[in-house]
Coordinates of C-alpha atoms in Angstrom, one line a residue:
M1 CA -79.2 -12.7 36.3
S2 CA -78.5 -16.1 37.9
S3 CA -78.2 -19.6 36.7
R4 CA -77.2 -23.0 38.0
Y5 CA -73.6 -22.1 37.3
G6 CA -73.8 -19.1 39.5
N7 CA -73.7 -15.3 39.1
R8 CA -71.5 -14.1 36.3
N9 CA -71.1 -10.8 37.9
G10 CA -70.1 -12.0 41.4
R11 CA -66.7 -11.3 43.1
R12 CA -65.7 -14.9 43.0
G13 CA -64.9 -15.2 39.5
R14 CA -66.3 -15.5 36.1
F15 CA -67.9 -18.8 36.7
D16 CA -68.4 -18.7 40.6
V17 CA -70.6 -21.2 42.3
A18 CA -71.8 -20.3 45.8
G19 CA -70.0 -22.2 48.7
A20 CA -67.3 -23.7 46.3
S21 CA -63.8 -22.7 45.4
Y22 CA -62.6 -21.9 41.9
D23 CA -61.5 -25.4 41.2
E24 CA -63.9 -27.3 43.3
A25 CA -67.2 -28.6 41.6
P26 CA -70.4 -29.0 43.7
S27 CA -71.4 -32.5 44.8
S28 CA -74.5 -32.5 42.7
R29 CA -72.2 -32.5 39.6
M30 CA -70.4 -35.4 40.6
R31 CA -73.4 -37.7 40.6
G32 CA -73.9 -39.7 37.5
G33 CA -70.3 -41.3 37.8
R34 CA -68.6 -38.9 35.3
S35 CA -66.9 -35.7 36.2
F36 CA -67.4 -32.5 34.3
R37 CA -64.6 -30.0 33.5
H38 CA -65.0 -26.7 32.0
P39 CA -63.0 -26.2 28.6
E40 CA -61.0 -23.3 30.2
H41 CA -59.9 -25.6 33.0
S42 CA -58.4 -28.0 30.4
S43 CA -56.4 -25.1 28.7
Y44 CA -55.0 -24.0 32.1
D45 CA -53.6 -27.5 32.9
Q46 CA -52.1 -27.8 29.4
M47 CA -50.1 -24.4 30.0
V48 CA -48.9 -25.6 33.3
R49 CA -47.5 -28.7 31.8
V50 CA -45.6 -26.7 29.1
V51 CA -44.0 -24.5 31.6
F52 CA -42.8 -27.4 33.6
L53 CA -41.4 -29.0 30.5
A54 CA -39.6 -25.9 29.6
L55 CA -38.0 -25.5 33.1
A56 CA -37.0 -29.1 33.0
L57 CA -35.3 -28.7 29.7
I58 CA -33.5 -25.6 30.9
L59 CA -32.3 -27.4 34.0
V60 CA -31.0 -30.3 31.9
G61 CA -29.1 -27.9 29.6
V62 CA -27.4 -26.1 32.6
C63 CA -26.4 -29.3 34.2
G64 CA -25.1 -30.6 30.7
K65 CA -23.0 -27.3 30.4
L66 CA -21.5 -27.7 33.8
I67 CA -20.6 -31.3 33.1
Y68 CA -18.9 -30.3 29.8
L69 CA -16.9 -27.4 31.3
Q70 CA -15.7 -29.6 34.2
V71 CA -14.9 -32.7 32.3
V72 CA -14.2 -31.7 28.7
E73 CA -13.0 -28.1 28.9
S74 CA -11.4 -28.0 32.3
K75 CA -7.7 -28.1 31.0
S76 CA -8.3 -25.4 28.4
L77 CA -10.1 -23.1 30.9
S78 CA -7.5 -23.7 33.6
A79 CA -4.8 -22.6 31.1
K80 CA -6.7 -19.4 30.2
A81 CA -7.3 -18.5 33.8
S82 CA -3.6 -19.1 34.4
A83 CA -2.7 -16.9 31.5
Q84 CA -5.0 -14.2 32.8
R85 CA -3.1 -14.4 36.1
T86 CA 0.3 -14.2 34.8
N87 CA 2.4 -11.8 32.8
E88 CA 5.6 -12.8 30.9
I89 CA 8.7 -10.5 31.6
T90 CA 12.2 -10.6 30.2
I91 CA 15.3 -12.0 31.9
H92 CA 18.1 -10.0 30.3
A93 CA 21.1 -12.1 29.1
K94 CA 24.5 -11.2 30.4
R95 CA 25.9 -9.1 27.6
G96 CA 29.2 -9.8 26.1
T97 CA 32.3 -7.9 27.3
I98 CA 34.2 -5.5 25.2
Y99 CA 37.9 -5.5 25.3
D100 CA 40.4 -3.1 23.9
R101 CA 43.4 -4.4 21.8
N102 CA 45.6 -4.9 24.9
G103 CA 42.9 -6.9 26.8
N104 CA 41.7 -4.1 29.0
V105 CA 38.0 -4.3 29.8
L106 CA 36.1 -1.3 28.3
A107 CA 32.4 -2.5 28.9
M108 CA 31.1 -5.5 30.8
S109 CA 27.8 -6.6 32.3
K110 CA 27.3 -6.8 36.1
E111 CA 24.6 -8.5 38.0
C112 CA 22.3 -6.1 39.8
K113 CA 18.9 -5.7 41.3
T114 CA 15.9 -3.9 40.1
I115 CA 13.7 -2.6 43.0
Y116 CA 9.9 -2.7 42.6
C117 CA 6.9 -2.5 44.8
N118 CA 3.2 -3.2 45.3
P119 CA 1.8 0.1 46.5
K120 CA -1.3 -1.6 47.9
E121 CA 1.0 -3.5 50.3
V122 CA 3.4 -0.7 51.4
N123 CA 2.4 0.0 55.1
D124 CA 4.6 3.0 55.7
P125 CA 5.2 5.1 52.4
A126 CA 6.8 8.0 54.1
K127 CA 9.5 6.0 56.0
A128 CA 10.1 3.9 53.1
A129 CA 10.6 6.9 50.9
E130 CA 13.2 8.2 53.4
I131 CA 15.2 4.9 53.5
L132 CA 15.2 4.8 49.7
A133 CA 16.3 8.3 49.3
D134 CA 19.2 7.7 51.8
E135 CA 20.4 4.7 49.8
L136 CA 19.6 5.4 46.3
G137 CA 20.0 9.2 46.2
G138 CA 17.5 11.9 45.5
S139 CA 14.9 13.1 47.9
A140 CA 12.1 11.3 49.7
T141 CA 9.6 13.1 47.4
D142 CA 11.0 11.3 44.4
Y143 CA 9.7 7.9 45.7
V144 CA 6.4 8.7 47.4
D145 CA 4.3 8.6 44.3
K146 CA 5.8 5.3 43.3
L147 CA 5.0 3.9 46.8
M148 CA 1.4 5.3 46.9
G149 CA 0.1 4.7 43.3
D150 CA -3.3 3.1 42.7
T151 CA -1.6 -0.1 41.2
S152 CA -0.3 -3.4 42.2
F153 CA 3.2 -2.8 40.6
S154 CA 5.5 0.1 40.3
Y155 CA 9.2 0.3 39.5
V156 CA 11.2 2.0 42.3
K157 CA 14.6 2.1 40.7
R158 CA 16.0 0.0 38.0
Q159 CA 19.6 -1.6 37.8
V160 CA 20.7 -0.9 41.4
D161 CA 24.0 -2.3 42.5
T162 CA 23.5 -5.5 44.5
D163 CA 25.1 -4.2 47.7
V164 CA 23.1 -1.1 47.6
A165 CA 19.8 -3.1 47.1
N166 CA 20.8 -5.4 50.0
A167 CA 21.4 -2.3 52.2
V168 CA 17.9 -1.1 51.3
K169 CA 16.3 -4.4 52.0
K170 CA 18.0 -4.7 55.4
K171 CA 16.9 -1.2 56.5
L172 CA 13.3 -1.8 55.4
E173 CA 13.1 -5.2 57.1
K174 CA 14.4 -3.5 60.3
K175 CA 11.5 -1.0 60.1
K176 CA 9.1 -3.8 59.3
I177 CA 8.1 -2.1 56.0
K178 CA 6.4 -4.3 53.5
G179 CA 5.4 -4.3 49.8
I180 CA 9.0 -3.7 48.4
Y181 CA 10.5 -6.4 46.4
Y182 CA 13.7 -7.1 44.2
L183 CA 14.3 -8.7 40.7
D184 CA 17.6 -10.0 39.3
D185 CA 18.8 -7.7 36.5
M186 CA 22.0 -6.7 34.5
K187 CA 23.7 -3.5 34.0
R188 CA 26.6 -2.2 31.9
V189 CA 29.7 -1.0 33.7
Y190 CA 32.7 0.9 32.3
P191 CA 36.1 0.3 34.2
Y192 CA 37.7 3.4 32.3
G193 CA 34.7 5.7 33.1
A194 CA 33.6 8.0 30.3
V195 CA 36.7 7.3 28.1
G196 CA 35.7 5.8 24.8
G197 CA 32.0 6.1 25.4
Q198 CA 31.2 7.5 22.0
V199 CA 32.8 4.7 20.3
L200 CA 31.4 2.1 22.6
G201 CA 27.8 3.5 22.5
I202 CA 25.1 3.1 25.2
V203 CA 22.8 0.3 26.3
G204 CA 19.1 0.8 27.1
T205 CA 17.5 -0.6 30.3
D206 CA 16.0 -3.3 28.0
G207 CA 19.6 -4.5 27.6
K208 CA 19.7 -3.6 23.8
G209 CA 22.3 -1.4 22.2
L210 CA 21.3 2.2 21.2
S211 CA 24.3 3.7 19.7
G212 CA 27.9 3.0 18.7
L213 CA 29.4 -0.5 18.7
E214 CA 26.8 -1.6 21.3
L215 CA 24.3 -1.0 18.6
Y216 CA 26.3 -2.2 15.6
Y217 CA 27.3 -5.4 17.2
N218 CA 24.1 -5.8 19.3
D219 CA 23.2 -9.3 17.9
I220 CA 26.7 -10.5 18.9
L221 CA 26.8 -9.0 22.3
S222 CA 23.3 -9.3 23.5
G223 CA 23.0 -13.1 23.7
T224 CA 19.4 -14.4 24.0
D225 CA 17.0 -13.1 26.7
G226 CA 15.1 -15.6 29.0
E227 CA 11.6 -15.4 30.1
M228 CA 9.8 -15.4 33.5
L229 CA 6.1 -15.5 34.4
L230 CA 5.0 -13.3 37.1
E231 CA 1.6 -13.5 38.8
T232 CA -0.6 -10.5 37.7
G233 CA -3.7 -8.8 38.9
S234 CA -7.0 -8.5 37.0
G235 CA -5.6 -5.7 34.9
G236 CA -2.6 -7.6 33.8
T237 CA 0.0 -5.7 36.0
P238 CA 2.4 -7.9 37.9
I239 CA 1.6 -8.4 41.6
A240 CA 4.7 -7.5 43.5
G241 CA 5.7 -10.5 45.7
G242 CA 3.4 -12.8 43.6
N243 CA 4.4 -16.2 42.3
S244 CA 7.1 -16.4 39.6
Q245 CA 8.5 -19.1 37.4
V246 CA 11.4 -19.1 35.0
V247 CA 10.2 -20.7 31.6
K248 CA 13.4 -19.9 29.6
K249 CA 16.9 -19.4 30.7
A250 CA 18.8 -16.6 29.3
K251 CA 21.9 -17.3 27.1
N252 CA 24.9 -15.0 27.6
G253 CA 26.2 -12.8 24.6
T254 CA 29.6 -13.1 23.1
D255 CA 32.7 -11.2 24.1
I256 CA 34.5 -9.1 21.4
V257 CA 37.9 -7.4 21.1
I258 CA 38.1 -4.1 19.4
S259 CA 41.1 -2.2 18.0
I260 CA 40.9 0.8 20.4
D261 CA 43.9 1.4 22.4
I262 CA 42.4 3.0 25.5
D263 CA 45.5 5.1 26.3
I264 CA 45.4 6.6 22.7
Q265 CA 41.7 7.1 23.1
K266 CA 42.1 9.1 26.3
V267 CA 44.7 11.4 24.9
A268 CA 42.7 11.9 21.6
E269 CA 39.6 13.0 23.7
S270 CA 41.4 15.3 26.0
T271 CA 43.5 16.9 23.1
I272 CA 40.5 17.6 20.8
T273 CA 38.4 18.9 23.7
Q274 CA 40.9 21.3 24.7
G275 CA 41.7 22.1 21.1
V276 CA 38.1 23.1 20.3
S277 CA 38.2 25.5 23.3
T278 CA 41.5 27.0 22.5
Y279 CA 40.8 27.5 18.7
K280 CA 37.3 28.6 19.2
A281 CA 35.9 25.8 17.0
D282 CA 32.3 24.5 16.7
S283 CA 33.6 20.9 17.1
G284 CA 36.5 18.7 16.6
S285 CA 37.2 15.1 15.3
V286 CA 40.0 12.7 15.7
M287 CA 40.6 9.3 14.0
V288 CA 43.7 7.3 14.6
T289 CA 44.4 4.1 12.6
D290 CA 47.0 1.5 11.8
P291 CA 47.2 2.1 7.9
K292 CA 48.5 -1.4 7.3
T293 CA 45.5 -3.1 8.7
G294 CA 42.8 -0.4 8.9
E295 CA 42.4 -1.0 12.6
V296 CA 41.1 2.1 14.4
L297 CA 43.2 2.9 17.4
A298 CA 41.2 6.0 18.6
A299 CA 38.2 7.9 17.4
C300 CA 36.1 10.7 18.8
S301 CA 34.3 14.0 18.0
T302 CA 33.0 16.8 20.2
P303 CA 30.7 17.1 22.0
L304 CA 31.6 14.0 24.0
F305 CA 29.3 12.5 26.7
N306 CA 29.7 10.7 29.9
I307 CA 28.7 7.1 29.2
T308 CA 28.5 6.5 33.1
D309 CA 25.8 9.1 33.3
T310 CA 23.6 9.2 30.2
S311 CA 21.0 11.7 31.9
T312 CA 22.3 14.5 29.9
I313 CA 23.6 14.0 26.4
A314 CA 24.3 17.0 24.1
D315 CA 22.9 17.1 20.6
G316 CA 25.2 15.1 18.2
A317 CA 27.2 13.6 21.1
L318 CA 26.1 10.0 20.1
N319 CA 27.5 10.6 16.6
L320 CA 31.1 10.0 15.4
K321 CA 31.5 12.9 13.0
P322 CA 34.3 11.5 10.9
V323 CA 31.7 8.8 10.0
S324 CA 28.4 10.5 10.1
S325 CA 29.0 14.1 8.9
S326 CA 30.2 15.5 5.6
Y327 CA 32.6 18.4 5.3
E328 CA 34.6 19.9 2.5
P329 CA 37.9 18.3 3.1
G330 CA 40.1 21.2 1.9
S331 CA 43.7 21.0 1.1
I332 CA 44.3 17.5 2.5
F333 CA 42.6 16.5 -0.8
K334 CA 45.6 17.8 -2.8
V335 CA 47.5 14.7 -1.9
L336 CA 45.0 12.6 -3.9
T337 CA 45.1 14.9 -6.9
A338 CA 49.0 14.8 -7.0
A339 CA 48.8 11.0 -6.7
I340 CA 46.4 10.8 -9.7
G341 CA 48.6 12.8 -11.9
I342 CA 51.7 10.8 -10.9
E343 CA 49.9 7.4 -11.3
D344 CA 48.8 8.4 -14.7
G345 CA 52.4 9.1 -15.8
L346 CA 51.6 12.9 -16.3
M347 CA 54.1 14.2 -13.8
T348 CA 56.7 13.6 -11.2
P349 CA 57.3 15.5 -7.9
D350 CA 59.8 17.6 -9.6
S351 CA 57.6 18.5 -12.6
T352 CA 57.4 22.3 -12.7
Y353 CA 54.4 24.5 -13.6
T354 CA 53.9 28.2 -14.2
V355 CA 51.4 29.3 -11.5
P356 CA 49.9 32.9 -11.6
G357 CA 48.8 34.6 -8.5
K358 CA 45.1 33.8 -9.3
V359 CA 43.7 31.1 -11.6
K360 CA 40.3 31.1 -13.1
V361 CA 38.1 28.1 -11.9
G362 CA 34.8 28.4 -13.6
S363 CA 33.8 32.1 -13.2
D364 CA 35.8 32.5 -10.1
L365 CA 39.4 33.4 -9.5
V366 CA 41.3 31.3 -7.0
G367 CA 44.3 32.3 -5.1
D368 CA 46.5 31.2 -2.3
D369 CA 46.1 31.7 1.4
D370 CA 49.4 33.6 1.6
G371 CA 48.0 36.3 -0.7
R372 CA 50.5 36.0 -3.4
T373 CA 49.8 38.1 -6.5
Q374 CA 53.0 37.4 -8.6
T375 CA 53.3 34.4 -11.1
M376 CA 55.8 31.7 -9.8
Q377 CA 57.3 28.6 -11.2
M378 CA 56.4 25.7 -8.9
S379 CA 57.3 22.1 -8.8
L380 CA 54.5 19.6 -7.7
R381 CA 56.4 19.2 -4.4
E382 CA 56.4 23.0 -3.9
I383 CA 52.6 23.1 -4.6
L384 CA 52.1 20.7 -1.9
R385 CA 54.6 22.3 0.5
R386 CA 52.9 25.8 0.1
S387 CA 49.5 24.2 -0.3
S388 CA 49.0 26.4 -3.3
N389 CA 45.3 26.3 -4.5
A390 CA 46.2 28.1 -7.7
G391 CA 49.0 25.7 -8.4
M392 CA 46.8 22.5 -7.9
A393 CA 43.9 23.9 -10.0
T394 CA 46.4 24.6 -12.7
V395 CA 47.8 21.0 -12.5
A396 CA 44.3 19.5 -12.6
Q397 CA 42.8 21.6 -15.3
D398 CA 45.8 21.9 -17.6
V399 CA 47.3 18.4 -17.2
I400 CA 45.0 15.8 -15.5
G401 CA 41.7 16.7 -17.0
E402 CA 38.2 15.8 -15.9
E403 CA 38.0 12.1 -16.9
R404 CA 41.3 11.1 -15.4
F405 CA 40.6 13.0 -12.3
A406 CA 37.0 11.4 -11.8
N407 CA 38.5 7.9 -12.4
G408 CA 41.4 8.7 -9.9
I409 CA 39.3 9.7 -7.0
A410 CA 36.9 6.7 -7.7
K411 CA 40.1 4.5 -7.2
F412 CA 40.5 6.1 -3.9
K413 CA 37.0 5.3 -3.0
I414 CA 35.8 8.9 -2.7
G415 CA 32.2 9.2 -2.7
T416 CA 31.7 5.6 -1.5
K417 CA 31.0 4.5 2.0
T418 CA 34.0 3.0 3.7
G419 CA 32.4 0.1 5.2
I420 CA 33.5 1.1 8.6
D421 CA 31.7 -1.1 11.4
Y422 CA 30.0 1.9 13.1
P423 CA 26.4 3.0 12.7
G424 CA 25.3 6.1 10.7
E425 CA 28.1 6.2 8.1
V426 CA 27.2 8.6 5.2
K427 CA 28.3 8.6 1.6
G428 CA 28.8 12.2 1.2
I429 CA 28.3 14.4 -2.0
V430 CA 30.7 13.8 -4.8
K431 CA 29.8 14.9 -8.4
Q432 CA 30.0 12.2 -11.0
L433 CA 31.9 13.0 -14.2
N434 CA 28.8 13.7 -16.2
E435 CA 27.8 16.2 -13.5
Y436 CA 30.9 18.4 -13.8
D437 CA 30.6 21.9 -14.7
G438 CA 33.2 24.5 -15.6
A439 CA 34.3 24.9 -12.0
S440 CA 34.0 21.3 -10.7
L441 CA 37.5 20.0 -11.7
G442 CA 39.6 23.1 -10.5
S443 CA 37.8 23.4 -7.2
M444 CA 37.6 19.8 -6.4
S445 CA 41.4 19.5 -7.0
F446 CA 42.1 21.3 -3.8
G447 CA 39.2 20.0 -1.6
Q448 CA 36.2 22.2 -2.5
S449 CA 32.9 21.6 -4.3
L450 CA 32.5 18.1 -2.6
A451 CA 31.6 17.1 0.9
I452 CA 32.6 13.8 2.4
P453 CA 32.8 12.2 5.9
L454 CA 36.5 12.3 6.8
D455 CA 36.8 8.6 7.3
Q456 CA 37.0 8.6 3.4
M457 CA 40.2 10.6 3.6
V458 CA 41.5 8.3 6.4
K459 CA 40.9 5.4 4.1
A460 CA 42.4 7.1 1.0
I461 CA 45.5 8.6 2.6
G462 CA 45.9 5.3 4.5
S463 CA 46.4 3.5 1.1
I464 CA 49.3 6.0 0.4
A465 CA 50.8 5.0 3.7
N466 CA 50.2 1.3 2.7
D467 CA 52.0 1.3 -0.5
G468 CA 48.9 1.8 -2.4
K469 CA 46.7 -1.0 -1.0
I470 CA 43.4 0.0 0.3
V471 CA 42.0 -1.5 3.6
T472 CA 38.7 -0.8 5.3
P473 CA 38.9 1.3 8.6
H474 CA 37.4 -0.9 11.3
F475 CA 37.1 -1.6 15.0
L476 CA 36.3 -5.4 15.4
V477 CA 39.4 -7.5 15.9
S478 CA 37.9 -10.7 17.2
K479 CA 34.7 -12.2 18.6
A480 CA 34.5 -15.3 20.8
G481 CA 38.2 -15.6 20.7
K482 CA 38.4 -15.9 16.9
K483 CA 40.2 -13.4 14.8
V484 CA 38.1 -11.5 12.3
T485 CA 39.5 -11.1 8.8
W486 CA 39.0 -7.9 6.8
K487 CA 39.6 -8.3 3.2
S488 CA 41.7 -5.9 1.1
E489 CA 40.0 -3.7 -1.4
G490 CA 42.5 -3.6 -4.1
R491 CA 44.9 -0.7 -5.0
S492 CA 44.5 3.1 -5.3
V493 CA 47.9 3.6 -6.8
S494 CA 51.2 1.7 -7.3
K495 CA 53.8 1.4 -4.6
K496 CA 56.1 3.7 -6.8
T497 CA 53.5 6.4 -6.8
A498 CA 52.8 6.0 -3.1
D499 CA 56.3 6.3 -2.3
Q500 CA 56.7 9.5 -4.3
V501 CA 53.6 11.1 -2.8
T502 CA 54.9 10.0 0.8
D503 CA 58.2 11.8 0.1
M504 CA 56.4 15.0 -0.9
M505 CA 54.2 14.8 2.3
R506 CA 57.4 14.5 4.3
T507 CA 58.5 17.8 2.9
V508 CA 55.3 19.5 3.9
V509 CA 56.0 18.5 7.5
T510 CA 59.9 19.4 7.6
E511 CA 59.7 22.5 5.5
G512 CA 56.0 23.3 4.8
T513 CA 52.6 24.2 6.3
A514 CA 52.7 21.3 8.7
Q515 CA 56.0 21.9 10.6
A516 CA 54.1 22.3 13.9
A517 CA 53.1 18.6 13.2
Q518 CA 56.6 17.3 13.9
V519 CA 57.2 14.6 16.5
K520 CA 60.7 14.7 17.8
G521 CA 62.8 11.7 16.7
Y522 CA 60.1 10.5 14.2
D523 CA 59.8 10.7 10.4
V524 CA 56.3 12.1 9.9
A525 CA 54.6 12.6 6.5
G526 CA 51.5 14.8 6.5
K527 CA 49.4 17.4 4.9
T528 CA 47.4 20.3 6.2
G529 CA 43.9 21.3 5.1
T530 CA 41.9 24.4 5.6
G531 CA 38.5 24.0 3.9
E532 CA 36.0 26.8 3.7
Q533 CA 32.5 26.0 5.3
A534 CA 29.4 26.7 3.5
D535 CA 26.8 29.2 5.2
E536 CA 23.0 29.2 4.9
S537 CA 23.0 31.4 1.8
G538 CA 24.8 28.7 -0.2
G539 CA 28.2 30.7 -0.2
Y540 CA 31.0 30.3 2.2
A541 CA 31.2 31.7 5.7
K542 CA 33.9 34.2 6.5
N543 CA 36.6 33.0 8.9
K544 CA 34.9 29.6 9.4
Y545 CA 37.2 26.6 8.3
V546 CA 37.6 23.0 8.6
S547 CA 41.3 23.1 9.6
S548 CA 42.7 19.7 9.5
L549 CA 45.9 17.6 9.3
I550 CA 46.3 14.1 8.2
G551 CA 49.6 12.2 8.2
F552 CA 51.4 9.1 9.2
A553 CA 54.7 7.9 10.8
N554 CA 57.3 6.6 10.4
A555 CA 57.0 7.5 6.8
D556 CA 58.8 4.7 5.1
D557 CA 57.1 2.0 7.1
P558 CA 54.1 3.7 8.9
D559 CA 52.4 2.1 11.9
V560 CA 50.1 5.0 12.9
L561 CA 48.0 7.3 10.9
V562 CA 46.3 10.4 12.6
Y563 CA 43.6 12.6 11.3
V564 CA 42.6 15.7 13.3
G565 CA 40.0 18.2 12.3
L566 CA 38.6 21.4 13.8
N567 CA 35.2 22.4 12.4
G568 CA 34.2 26.1 12.1
T569 CA 37.4 27.6 13.5
P570 CA 38.8 31.0 12.5
Y571 CA 42.3 29.5 12.6
L572 CA 44.2 28.0 9.7
A573 CA 45.4 24.3 10.1
T574 CA 49.1 25.4 10.2
S575 CA 48.6 27.0 13.7
S576 CA 45.7 24.8 15.1
A577 CA 45.2 21.3 13.8
A578 CA 49.0 20.8 13.4
P579 CA 50.0 21.1 17.1
L580 CA 47.0 18.9 18.1
F581 CA 48.1 16.3 15.6
S582 CA 51.6 16.3 17.1
T583 CA 50.3 15.6 20.6
I584 CA 48.1 12.7 19.6
M585 CA 50.7 11.2 17.1
S586 CA 53.4 11.3 19.8
E587 CA 51.1 9.4 22.2
A588 CA 50.2 6.9 19.6
L589 CA 53.7 6.1 18.5
S590 CA 54.7 5.5 22.1
D591 CA 51.8 3.3 23.0
M592 CA 52.1 1.3 19.8
G593 CA 55.8 0.7 20.5
V594 CA 57.2 2.4 17.5
S595 CA 60.8 3.2 17.7
P596 CA 62.1 6.6 16.4
D597 CA 63.3 6.8 12.8
A598 CA 67.0 5.5 12.6
G599 CA 67.7 7.8 9.8

């Protein structure tokens, strides 16, 4: 069908006109002075105008956003971009120096270098690894992975001596090897090597104390670290060789002086190490103090460790056992029981008691180490001289009583932390009066049925040496050149009682179980202890003792107190701890300038 408007079914469109394009009208339609437009043509034009308008609005929006970002947000975006390209690293402050009581440097910080690399820049990893192995130690294979990793930053070795780092740098430059760089760093050095390492403690690669006095006084020693910005890659890792900027300078730490005498410390460590081997002990401990001030002159326990090489540290080596471990003190505790009885006016050193071969303590029968079976008359002095368990249990149960005993050991601060300035101190396990059972008083009187860190005995016996005045055992003497004051903690007993107990302890050394503890020319007061050790079944292990000796010299006006303990030894204190005590006491008296007893 056809019409004046054309064939509807033709190929030129729905309203095609022969000889005309889609949007071109025939001339006959123009006659009459007014054009004709089909309604669908008008709709199409309107759609085109909408599209152009939308595009125009989008273009205006984009331009506006660009102007806003470039003008208004430029500083903020720049800062964000900068932050994404930098990484903050720590500049370690120079840690304070630790001196011994005589001004000897025990630990100090030394400038060094940390070597790092950008593996993507290292042009000859194999040769670089050979040079690093030659100068830093180890084998070339130890460094290859670090030099070839898929990263822009890798530590090669931290805290390298400056002269060694310079030698590395020189050799690498000679071989034209690129991609290896250097950071300023600090490391801890020890002029006396491994001596005193347990007391001093170790410092981590981050410059923070991890054990010992380095940990306890970290806030004083560490100072304030600084900050540096390093250019980083897209993943946030520093770009080796990139730009860097110090934004905060490091503030050095404070120097401290501690009470340790490095010469006494050296002898204490070597003596106890040899003693553990000789007397087949599980471990051993030493603490040497000035009983008048509480200053610790030496302290150690095995196993020791080499502070200059911390790659291998045995279990327990970072702990100081007289502070961190509890043991039954054994017969050294008899000194306190005797002091309590004298202080309460219940007895004198010459008071005499009938002591059977065995005494009932709770449901057990307690006897003496010498195997005595007969009943004897013993003075309090004789009970201490012989170290009679039966004798001391008799005195405690028949004369002193539970309440006086509990109050007395509390005055000696037994069962209370000493307050020593060393990390990890434990309180121990000491029954309160309301916890006593039928065996508590008798067994505690000679050092069983309680477990304490032996620094509590150092503090308690130290008060006997110091005329009854209690002082806190401590290491810190001064910081930043200013002396540190440690307050007195009152009295355990009167001077009169302390003098009487001291005289009995003198008898123990001259005539009793501690004769091997004598130091030629000096007046030594002491007491042996052989405490049984608990086993896993809850009873006591056979032939496993804490053999110890504690004493001071010169007895009338002491400047040195020594505690020596062997843990898990089959030997009694008389033949093991006593000779070790003598060796350490002799060194301490000499180093402290104590003259032999004039009497």
